[in-house]
Amino acid sequence: MPQHLPARELQIKVIPKSSKSEVVGILGDGTWKVKVAAPPEKGRANEELRATLARHFGVPVRDVEIVSGETSQRKRVRIKGLS
């Protein structure tokens, strides 16, 4: 039987083509601001976002899922293993 980890959904604002990939902080409306070095082409910025969030929260990349906003700077992301 698969183990179900607690998950948390976050609102994210992504800034692509930045000088480095990092979680910048939380905006006034509760949205997380994340810079990624990758350009928004062929899903590269999304993959970089997943990797950056995984590194920040200490979870595997496979536990970070983009729920909505694949082609937008504003995304909803589910991260397993967070409560």
Short mmCIF file of C-alpha atoms in Angstrom, two decimals:
data_model
loop_
_atom_site.label_atom_id
_atom_site.label_comp_id
_atom_site.label_asym_id
_atom_site.label_seq_id
_atom_site.Cartn_x
_atom_site.Cartn_y
_atom_site.Cartn_z
CA MET A 1 0.00 0.00 0.00
CA PRO A 2 1.52 3.39 -0.97
CA GLN A 3 2.39 5.78 1.80
CA HIS A 4 0.56 9.11 1.55
CA LEU A 5 2.70 12.01 2.66
CA PRO A 6 1.13 15.28 3.78
CA ALA A 7 1.18 17.82 0.98
CA ARG A 8 0.94 21.57 0.86
CA GLU A 9 -0.05 23.79 -2.04
CA LEU A 10 1.71 27.10 -2.56
CA GLN A 11 1.03 30.03 -4.86
CA ILE A 12 4.22 30.87 -6.74
CA LYS A 13 5.35 33.84 -8.83
CA VAL A 14 8.25 32.80 -11.05
CA ILE A 15 10.84 35.22 -12.41
CA PRO A 16 12.58 33.40 -15.30
CA LYS A 17 15.98 34.24 -16.84
CA SER A 18 17.36 35.50 -13.53
CA SER A 19 21.06 35.55 -12.67
CA LYS A 20 20.57 32.60 -10.28
CA SER A 21 17.84 30.26 -9.08
CA GLU A 22 16.60 30.96 -5.56
CA VAL A 23 13.54 31.36 -3.37
CA VAL A 24 13.37 35.13 -2.77
CA GLY A 25 10.62 35.28 -0.17
CA ILE A 26 6.91 35.65 0.40
CA LEU A 27 4.94 38.56 -1.06
CA GLY A 28 2.26 40.46 0.87
CA ASP A 29 -0.53 38.29 -0.55
CA GLY A 30 1.16 35.05 0.58
CA THR A 31 2.57 34.23 -2.86
CA TRP A 32 6.10 32.83 -2.88
CA LYS A 33 8.51 34.66 -5.22
CA VAL A 34 11.05 32.37 -6.88
CA LYS A 35 13.78 33.34 -9.36
CA VAL A 36 15.00 30.75 -11.87
CA ALA A 37 17.96 31.04 -14.23
CA ALA A 38 16.31 29.02 -17.01
CA PRO A 39 14.31 30.71 -19.77
CA PRO A 40 10.58 30.02 -20.12
CA GLU A 41 11.09 27.76 -23.15
CA LYS A 42 10.15 24.10 -23.59
CA GLY A 43 9.39 23.68 -19.88
CA ARG A 44 12.92 24.49 -18.76
CA ALA A 45 11.85 27.20 -16.29
CA ASN A 46 9.24 24.83 -14.82
CA GLU A 47 11.83 22.10 -14.29
CA GLU A 48 14.21 24.61 -12.73
CA LEU A 49 11.38 25.84 -10.47
CA ARG A 50 10.69 22.28 -9.29
CA ALA A 51 14.39 21.70 -8.59
CA THR A 52 14.75 25.02 -6.76
CA LEU A 53 11.72 24.38 -4.55
CA ALA A 54 12.85 20.80 -3.86
CA ARG A 55 16.26 22.05 -2.76
CA HIS A 56 14.73 24.82 -0.62
CA PHE A 57 12.29 22.51 1.19
CA GLY A 58 14.60 19.48 1.34
CA VAL A 59 12.36 17.12 -0.63
CA PRO A 60 12.97 15.09 -3.81
CA VAL A 61 12.12 16.81 -7.11
CA ARG A 62 9.53 14.09 -7.76
CA ASP A 63 7.57 15.42 -4.75
CA VAL A 64 7.15 18.88 -6.31
CA GLU A 65 4.25 19.08 -8.78
CA ILE A 66 2.97 22.06 -10.76
CA VAL A 67 -0.81 21.86 -10.33
CA SER A 68 -1.74 24.87 -12.48
CA GLY A 69 -0.09 27.68 -14.41
CA GLU A 70 2.24 25.63 -16.63
CA THR A 71 2.58 28.54 -19.10
CA SER A 72 2.16 31.43 -16.65
CA GLN A 73 4.46 33.23 -14.23
CA ARG A 74 1.84 32.57 -11.54
CA LYS A 75 1.61 28.91 -10.59
CA ARG A 76 0.07 26.68 -7.97
CA VAL A 77 2.53 24.04 -6.79
CA ARG A 78 1.92 21.00 -4.56
CA ILE A 79 4.84 19.83 -2.43
CA LYS A 80 4.60 16.42 -0.76
CA GLY A 81 6.19 15.90 2.60
CA LEU A 82 5.22 19.33 3.98
CA SER A 83 2.47 19.88 6.49
#
